Coordinates of C-alpha atoms in Angstrom, one line a residue:
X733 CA -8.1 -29.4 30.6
X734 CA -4.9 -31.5 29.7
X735 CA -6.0 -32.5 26.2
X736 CA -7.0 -27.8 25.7
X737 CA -3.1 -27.3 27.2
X738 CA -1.6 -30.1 25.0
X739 CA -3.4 -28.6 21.9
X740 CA -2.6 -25.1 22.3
X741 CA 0.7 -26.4 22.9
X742 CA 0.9 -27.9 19.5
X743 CA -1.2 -24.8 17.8
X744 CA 2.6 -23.0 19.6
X745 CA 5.3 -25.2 18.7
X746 CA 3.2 -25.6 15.1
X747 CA 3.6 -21.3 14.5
X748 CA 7.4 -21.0 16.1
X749 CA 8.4 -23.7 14.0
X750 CA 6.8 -21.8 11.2
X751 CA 7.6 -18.8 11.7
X752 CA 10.9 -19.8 12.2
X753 CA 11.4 -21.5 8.9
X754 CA 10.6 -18.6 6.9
X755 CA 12.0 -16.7 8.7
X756 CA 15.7 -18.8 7.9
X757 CA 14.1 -18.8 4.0
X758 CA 14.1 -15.4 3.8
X759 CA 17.4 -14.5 5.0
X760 CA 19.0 -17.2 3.0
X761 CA 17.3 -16.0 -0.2
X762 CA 18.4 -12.5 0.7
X763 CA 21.5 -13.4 0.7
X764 CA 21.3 -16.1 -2.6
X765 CA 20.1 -12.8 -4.8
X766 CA 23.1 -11.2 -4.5
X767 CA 25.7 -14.1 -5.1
X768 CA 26.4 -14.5 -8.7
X769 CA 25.5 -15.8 -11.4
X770 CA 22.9 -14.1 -11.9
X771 CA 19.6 -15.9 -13.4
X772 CA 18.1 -13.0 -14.9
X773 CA 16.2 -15.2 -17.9
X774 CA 14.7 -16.9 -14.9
X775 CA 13.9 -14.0 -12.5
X776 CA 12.4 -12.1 -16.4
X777 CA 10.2 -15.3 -15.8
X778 CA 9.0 -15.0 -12.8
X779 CA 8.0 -11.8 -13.2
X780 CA 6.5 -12.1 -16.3
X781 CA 4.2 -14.9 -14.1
X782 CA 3.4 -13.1 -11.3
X783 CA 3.5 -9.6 -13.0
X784 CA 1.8 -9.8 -16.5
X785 CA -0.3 -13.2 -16.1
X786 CA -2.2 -11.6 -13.4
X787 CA -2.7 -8.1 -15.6
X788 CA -6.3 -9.1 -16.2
X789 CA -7.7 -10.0 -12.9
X790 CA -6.1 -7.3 -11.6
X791 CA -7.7 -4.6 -14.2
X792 CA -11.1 -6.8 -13.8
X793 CA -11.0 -6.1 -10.0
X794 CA -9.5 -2.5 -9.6
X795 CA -12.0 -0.9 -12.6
X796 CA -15.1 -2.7 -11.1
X797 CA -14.1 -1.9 -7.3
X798 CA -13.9 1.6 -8.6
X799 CA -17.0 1.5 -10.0
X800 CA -18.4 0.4 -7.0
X801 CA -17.1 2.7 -4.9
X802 CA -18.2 5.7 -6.7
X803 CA -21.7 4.5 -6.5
X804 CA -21.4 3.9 -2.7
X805 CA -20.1 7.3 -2.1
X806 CA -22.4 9.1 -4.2
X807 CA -25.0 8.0 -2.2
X808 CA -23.8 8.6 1.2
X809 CA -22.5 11.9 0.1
X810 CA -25.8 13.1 -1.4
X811 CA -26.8 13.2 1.7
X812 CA -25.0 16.2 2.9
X813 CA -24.4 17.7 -0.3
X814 CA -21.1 16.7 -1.2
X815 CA -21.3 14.7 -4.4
X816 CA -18.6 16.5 -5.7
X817 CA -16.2 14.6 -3.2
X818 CA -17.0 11.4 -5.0
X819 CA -13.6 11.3 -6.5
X820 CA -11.6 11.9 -3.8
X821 CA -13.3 9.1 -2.2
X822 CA -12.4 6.7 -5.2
X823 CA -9.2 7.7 -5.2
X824 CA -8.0 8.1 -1.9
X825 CA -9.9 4.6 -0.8
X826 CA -8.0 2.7 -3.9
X827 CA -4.3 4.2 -4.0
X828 CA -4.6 3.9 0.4
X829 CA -6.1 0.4 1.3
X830 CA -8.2 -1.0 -1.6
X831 CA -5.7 -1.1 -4.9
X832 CA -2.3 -2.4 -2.4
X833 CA -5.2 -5.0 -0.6
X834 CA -7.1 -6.2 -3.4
X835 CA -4.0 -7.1 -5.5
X836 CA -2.5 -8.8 -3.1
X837 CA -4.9 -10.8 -2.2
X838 CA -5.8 -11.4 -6.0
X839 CA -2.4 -12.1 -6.9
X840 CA -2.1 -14.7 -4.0
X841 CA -5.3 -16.8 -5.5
X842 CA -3.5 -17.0 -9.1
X843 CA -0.1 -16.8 -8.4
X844 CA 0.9 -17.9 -4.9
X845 CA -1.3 -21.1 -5.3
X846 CA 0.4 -21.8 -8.3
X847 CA 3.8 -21.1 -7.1
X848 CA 3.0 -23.9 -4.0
X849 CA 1.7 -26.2 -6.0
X850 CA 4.8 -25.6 -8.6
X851 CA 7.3 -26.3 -6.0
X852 CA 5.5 -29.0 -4.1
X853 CA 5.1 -31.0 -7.0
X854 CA 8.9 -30.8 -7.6
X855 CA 9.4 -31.6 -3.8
X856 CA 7.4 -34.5 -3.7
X857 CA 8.8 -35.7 -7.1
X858 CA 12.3 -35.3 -5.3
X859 CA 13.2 -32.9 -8.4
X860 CA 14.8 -30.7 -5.6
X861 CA 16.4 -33.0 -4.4
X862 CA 17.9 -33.7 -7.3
X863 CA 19.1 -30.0 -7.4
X864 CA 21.0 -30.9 -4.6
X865 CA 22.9 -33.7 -5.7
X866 CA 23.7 -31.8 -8.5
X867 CA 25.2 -28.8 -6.0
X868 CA 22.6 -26.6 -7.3
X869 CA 21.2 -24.1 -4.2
X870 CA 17.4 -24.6 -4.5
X871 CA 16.5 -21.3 -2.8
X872 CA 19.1 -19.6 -5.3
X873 CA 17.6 -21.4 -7.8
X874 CA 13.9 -21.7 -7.1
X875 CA 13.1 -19.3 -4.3
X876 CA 15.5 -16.1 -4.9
X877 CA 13.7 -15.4 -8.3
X878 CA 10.2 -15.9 -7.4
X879 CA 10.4 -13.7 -4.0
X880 CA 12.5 -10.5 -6.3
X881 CA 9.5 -11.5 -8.6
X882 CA 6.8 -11.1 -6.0
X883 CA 8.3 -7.8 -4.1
X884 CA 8.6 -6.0 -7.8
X885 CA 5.8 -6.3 -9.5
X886 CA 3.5 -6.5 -6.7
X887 CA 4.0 -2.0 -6.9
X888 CA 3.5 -2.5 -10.3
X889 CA 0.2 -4.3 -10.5
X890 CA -1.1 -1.8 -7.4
X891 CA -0.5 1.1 -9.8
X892 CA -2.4 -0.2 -12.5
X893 CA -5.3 -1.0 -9.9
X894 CA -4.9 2.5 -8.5
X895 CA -5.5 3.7 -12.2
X896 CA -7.7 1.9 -13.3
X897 CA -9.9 1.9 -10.4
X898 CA -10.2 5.8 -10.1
X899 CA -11.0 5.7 -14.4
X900 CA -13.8 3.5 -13.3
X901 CA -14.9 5.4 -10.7
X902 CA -14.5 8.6 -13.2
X903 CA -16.4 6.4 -16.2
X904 CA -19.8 5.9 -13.2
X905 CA -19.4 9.4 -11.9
X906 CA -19.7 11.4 -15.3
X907 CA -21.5 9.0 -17.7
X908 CA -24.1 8.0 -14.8
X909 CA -24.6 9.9 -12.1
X910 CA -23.9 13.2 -13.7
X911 CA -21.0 14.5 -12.0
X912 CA -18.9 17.7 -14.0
X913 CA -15.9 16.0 -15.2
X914 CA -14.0 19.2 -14.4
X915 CA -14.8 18.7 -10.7
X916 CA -14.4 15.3 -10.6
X917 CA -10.8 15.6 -11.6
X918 CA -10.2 19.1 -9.9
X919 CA -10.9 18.0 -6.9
X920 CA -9.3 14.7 -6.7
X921 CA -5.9 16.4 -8.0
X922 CA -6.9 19.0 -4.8
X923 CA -7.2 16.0 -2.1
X924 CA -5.3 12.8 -3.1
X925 CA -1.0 13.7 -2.4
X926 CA 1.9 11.9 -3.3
X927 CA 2.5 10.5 0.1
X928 CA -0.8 8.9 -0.3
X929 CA 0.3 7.2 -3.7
X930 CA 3.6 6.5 -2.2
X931 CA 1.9 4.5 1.1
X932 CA 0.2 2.3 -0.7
X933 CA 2.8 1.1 -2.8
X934 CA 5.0 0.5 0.5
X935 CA 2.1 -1.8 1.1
X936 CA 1.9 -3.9 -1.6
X937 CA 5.8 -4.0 -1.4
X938 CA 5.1 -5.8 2.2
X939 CA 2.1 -7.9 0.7
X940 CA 4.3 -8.9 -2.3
X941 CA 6.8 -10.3 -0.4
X942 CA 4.3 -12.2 1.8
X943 CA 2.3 -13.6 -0.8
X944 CA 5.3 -15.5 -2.2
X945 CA 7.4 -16.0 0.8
X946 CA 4.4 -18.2 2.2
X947 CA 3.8 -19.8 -1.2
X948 CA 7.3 -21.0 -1.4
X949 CA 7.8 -22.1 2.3
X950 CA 4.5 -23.9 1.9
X951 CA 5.7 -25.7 -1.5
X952 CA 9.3 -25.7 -1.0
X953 CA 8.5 -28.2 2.3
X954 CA 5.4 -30.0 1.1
X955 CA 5.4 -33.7 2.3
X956 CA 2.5 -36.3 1.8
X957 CA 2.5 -37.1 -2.2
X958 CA -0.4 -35.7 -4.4
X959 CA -2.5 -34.6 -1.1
X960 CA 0.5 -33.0 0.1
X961 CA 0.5 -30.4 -2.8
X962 CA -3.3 -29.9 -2.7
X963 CA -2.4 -28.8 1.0
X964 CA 0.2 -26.9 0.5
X965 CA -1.4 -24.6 -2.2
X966 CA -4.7 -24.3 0.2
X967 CA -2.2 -23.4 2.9
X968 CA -0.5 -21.0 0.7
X969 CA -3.7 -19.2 -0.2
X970 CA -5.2 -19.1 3.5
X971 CA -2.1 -18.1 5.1
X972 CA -1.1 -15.4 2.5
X973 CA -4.0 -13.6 3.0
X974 CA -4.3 -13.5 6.6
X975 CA -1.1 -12.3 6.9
X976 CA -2.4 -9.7 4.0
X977 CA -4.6 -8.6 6.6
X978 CA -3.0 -8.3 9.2
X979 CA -0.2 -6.6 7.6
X980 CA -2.7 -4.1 6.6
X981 CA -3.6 -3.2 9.6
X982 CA -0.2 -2.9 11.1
X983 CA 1.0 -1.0 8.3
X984 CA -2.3 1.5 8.5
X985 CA -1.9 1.9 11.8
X986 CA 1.6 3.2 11.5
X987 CA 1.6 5.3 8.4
X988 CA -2.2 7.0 8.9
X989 CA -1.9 7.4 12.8

């Protein structure tokens, strides 16, 4: 019983501590963005990392999940007659939960992991320490750009999974299963609003700034040589997108209650 109270003990101290951490890296970096100079070659950088690097897995995923989704729906919906709200069902699944989710959690694999491993290479190689003895701020330097980076184009990337996605779903609908294109667009223009649009990229907002607020506490604090950087980008990944997740459903909850 000792040994169970002295482990969730540790599982305790382990989450406050860091919890805490990022918490103190996130308000520092809040306040680094807005202190000149301003690195704008290296925040264009950071975003053309997380932002354009990840274009292709991020059209890969959205066009096939659309696909996907308007063969699911088809077939439940046949059921009661109501092919024609195939579309809908593409869209409103992708621009509400599917696009925001599935980007962030795609984005975390290629770009979290590789931010973690970036910064926890330079950590264990004392490069940041260097930065310090050469009074340059780290988290100006290394953690402001890559969090703007993350929290921009994080929207970005969800709208171009929200597009193509619901093209995909439009490409199976007419070309396969039969559907009028006049209906299929009629009546997703009828159903899908703004606000719907607009909730989903408040998501991926949230999941952007997770995604690389976790990859560079994880990296930024790595310890333990080459293992320690192997960790810290397995961490990254794990933790990223449980918090995805579970942001997810916090942020359902209070937006479609």
């Amino acid at each position: 019983m000792r040994a169970l109270f002295e482990y969730i003990g540790k599982l305790t101290e382990g989450f406050i501590s860091t919890a805490g951490g990022m918490a103190i890296m996130l308000y520092q970096a809040a306040l680094w963005m807005f202190v000149p100079p301003f690195k704008l070659r290296n925040i264009f950088k950071q975003m053309e990392f997380v932002g354009v690097k990840s274009m292709f897995v991020v059209l890969l995923t959205g066009s096939f999940t659309g696909m996907v989704l308007a063969l699911q729906s088809y077939n439940a919906l046949k059921r009661f007659g109501a092919e024609s709200l195939v579309g809908p069902t593409v869209a409103l699944s992708m621009a509400r939960e599917l696009g925001p989710v599935l980007t962030g959690l795609m984005v975390t694999g290629r770009a979290g992991s590789a931010m973690a491993t970036e910064l926890a290479t330079m950590r264990v190689t004392e490069q940041i320490d260097a930065l310090y003895t050469m009074a340059v701020n780290p988290i100006k330097y290394l953690v402001a750009p890559r969090l703007l980076a993350g929290i921009l184009m994080l929207p970005v990337l969800t709208v171009i999974a929200d597009f193509i996605g619901v093209a995909g779903g439009y490409f199976i609908s007419v070309n396969l299963l039969n559907i009028n294109p006049g209906v299929y667009i009629g009546r997703t223009v009828d159903f899908v609003k703004v606000e719907d649009i607009f909730d989903g990229l408040t998501k991926s907002f949230f999941f952007g700034l997770i995604l690389s607020l976790v990859a560079c506490y994880n990296g930024f604090y790595a310890k333990g040589g080459a293992e320690g950087v192997g960790r810290a980008a397995t961490t990254s990944v794990v933790m990223s997108s449980v918090l995805i997740l579970i942001a997810d459903y916090i942020l359902t909850s209070i937006m479609f209650k």
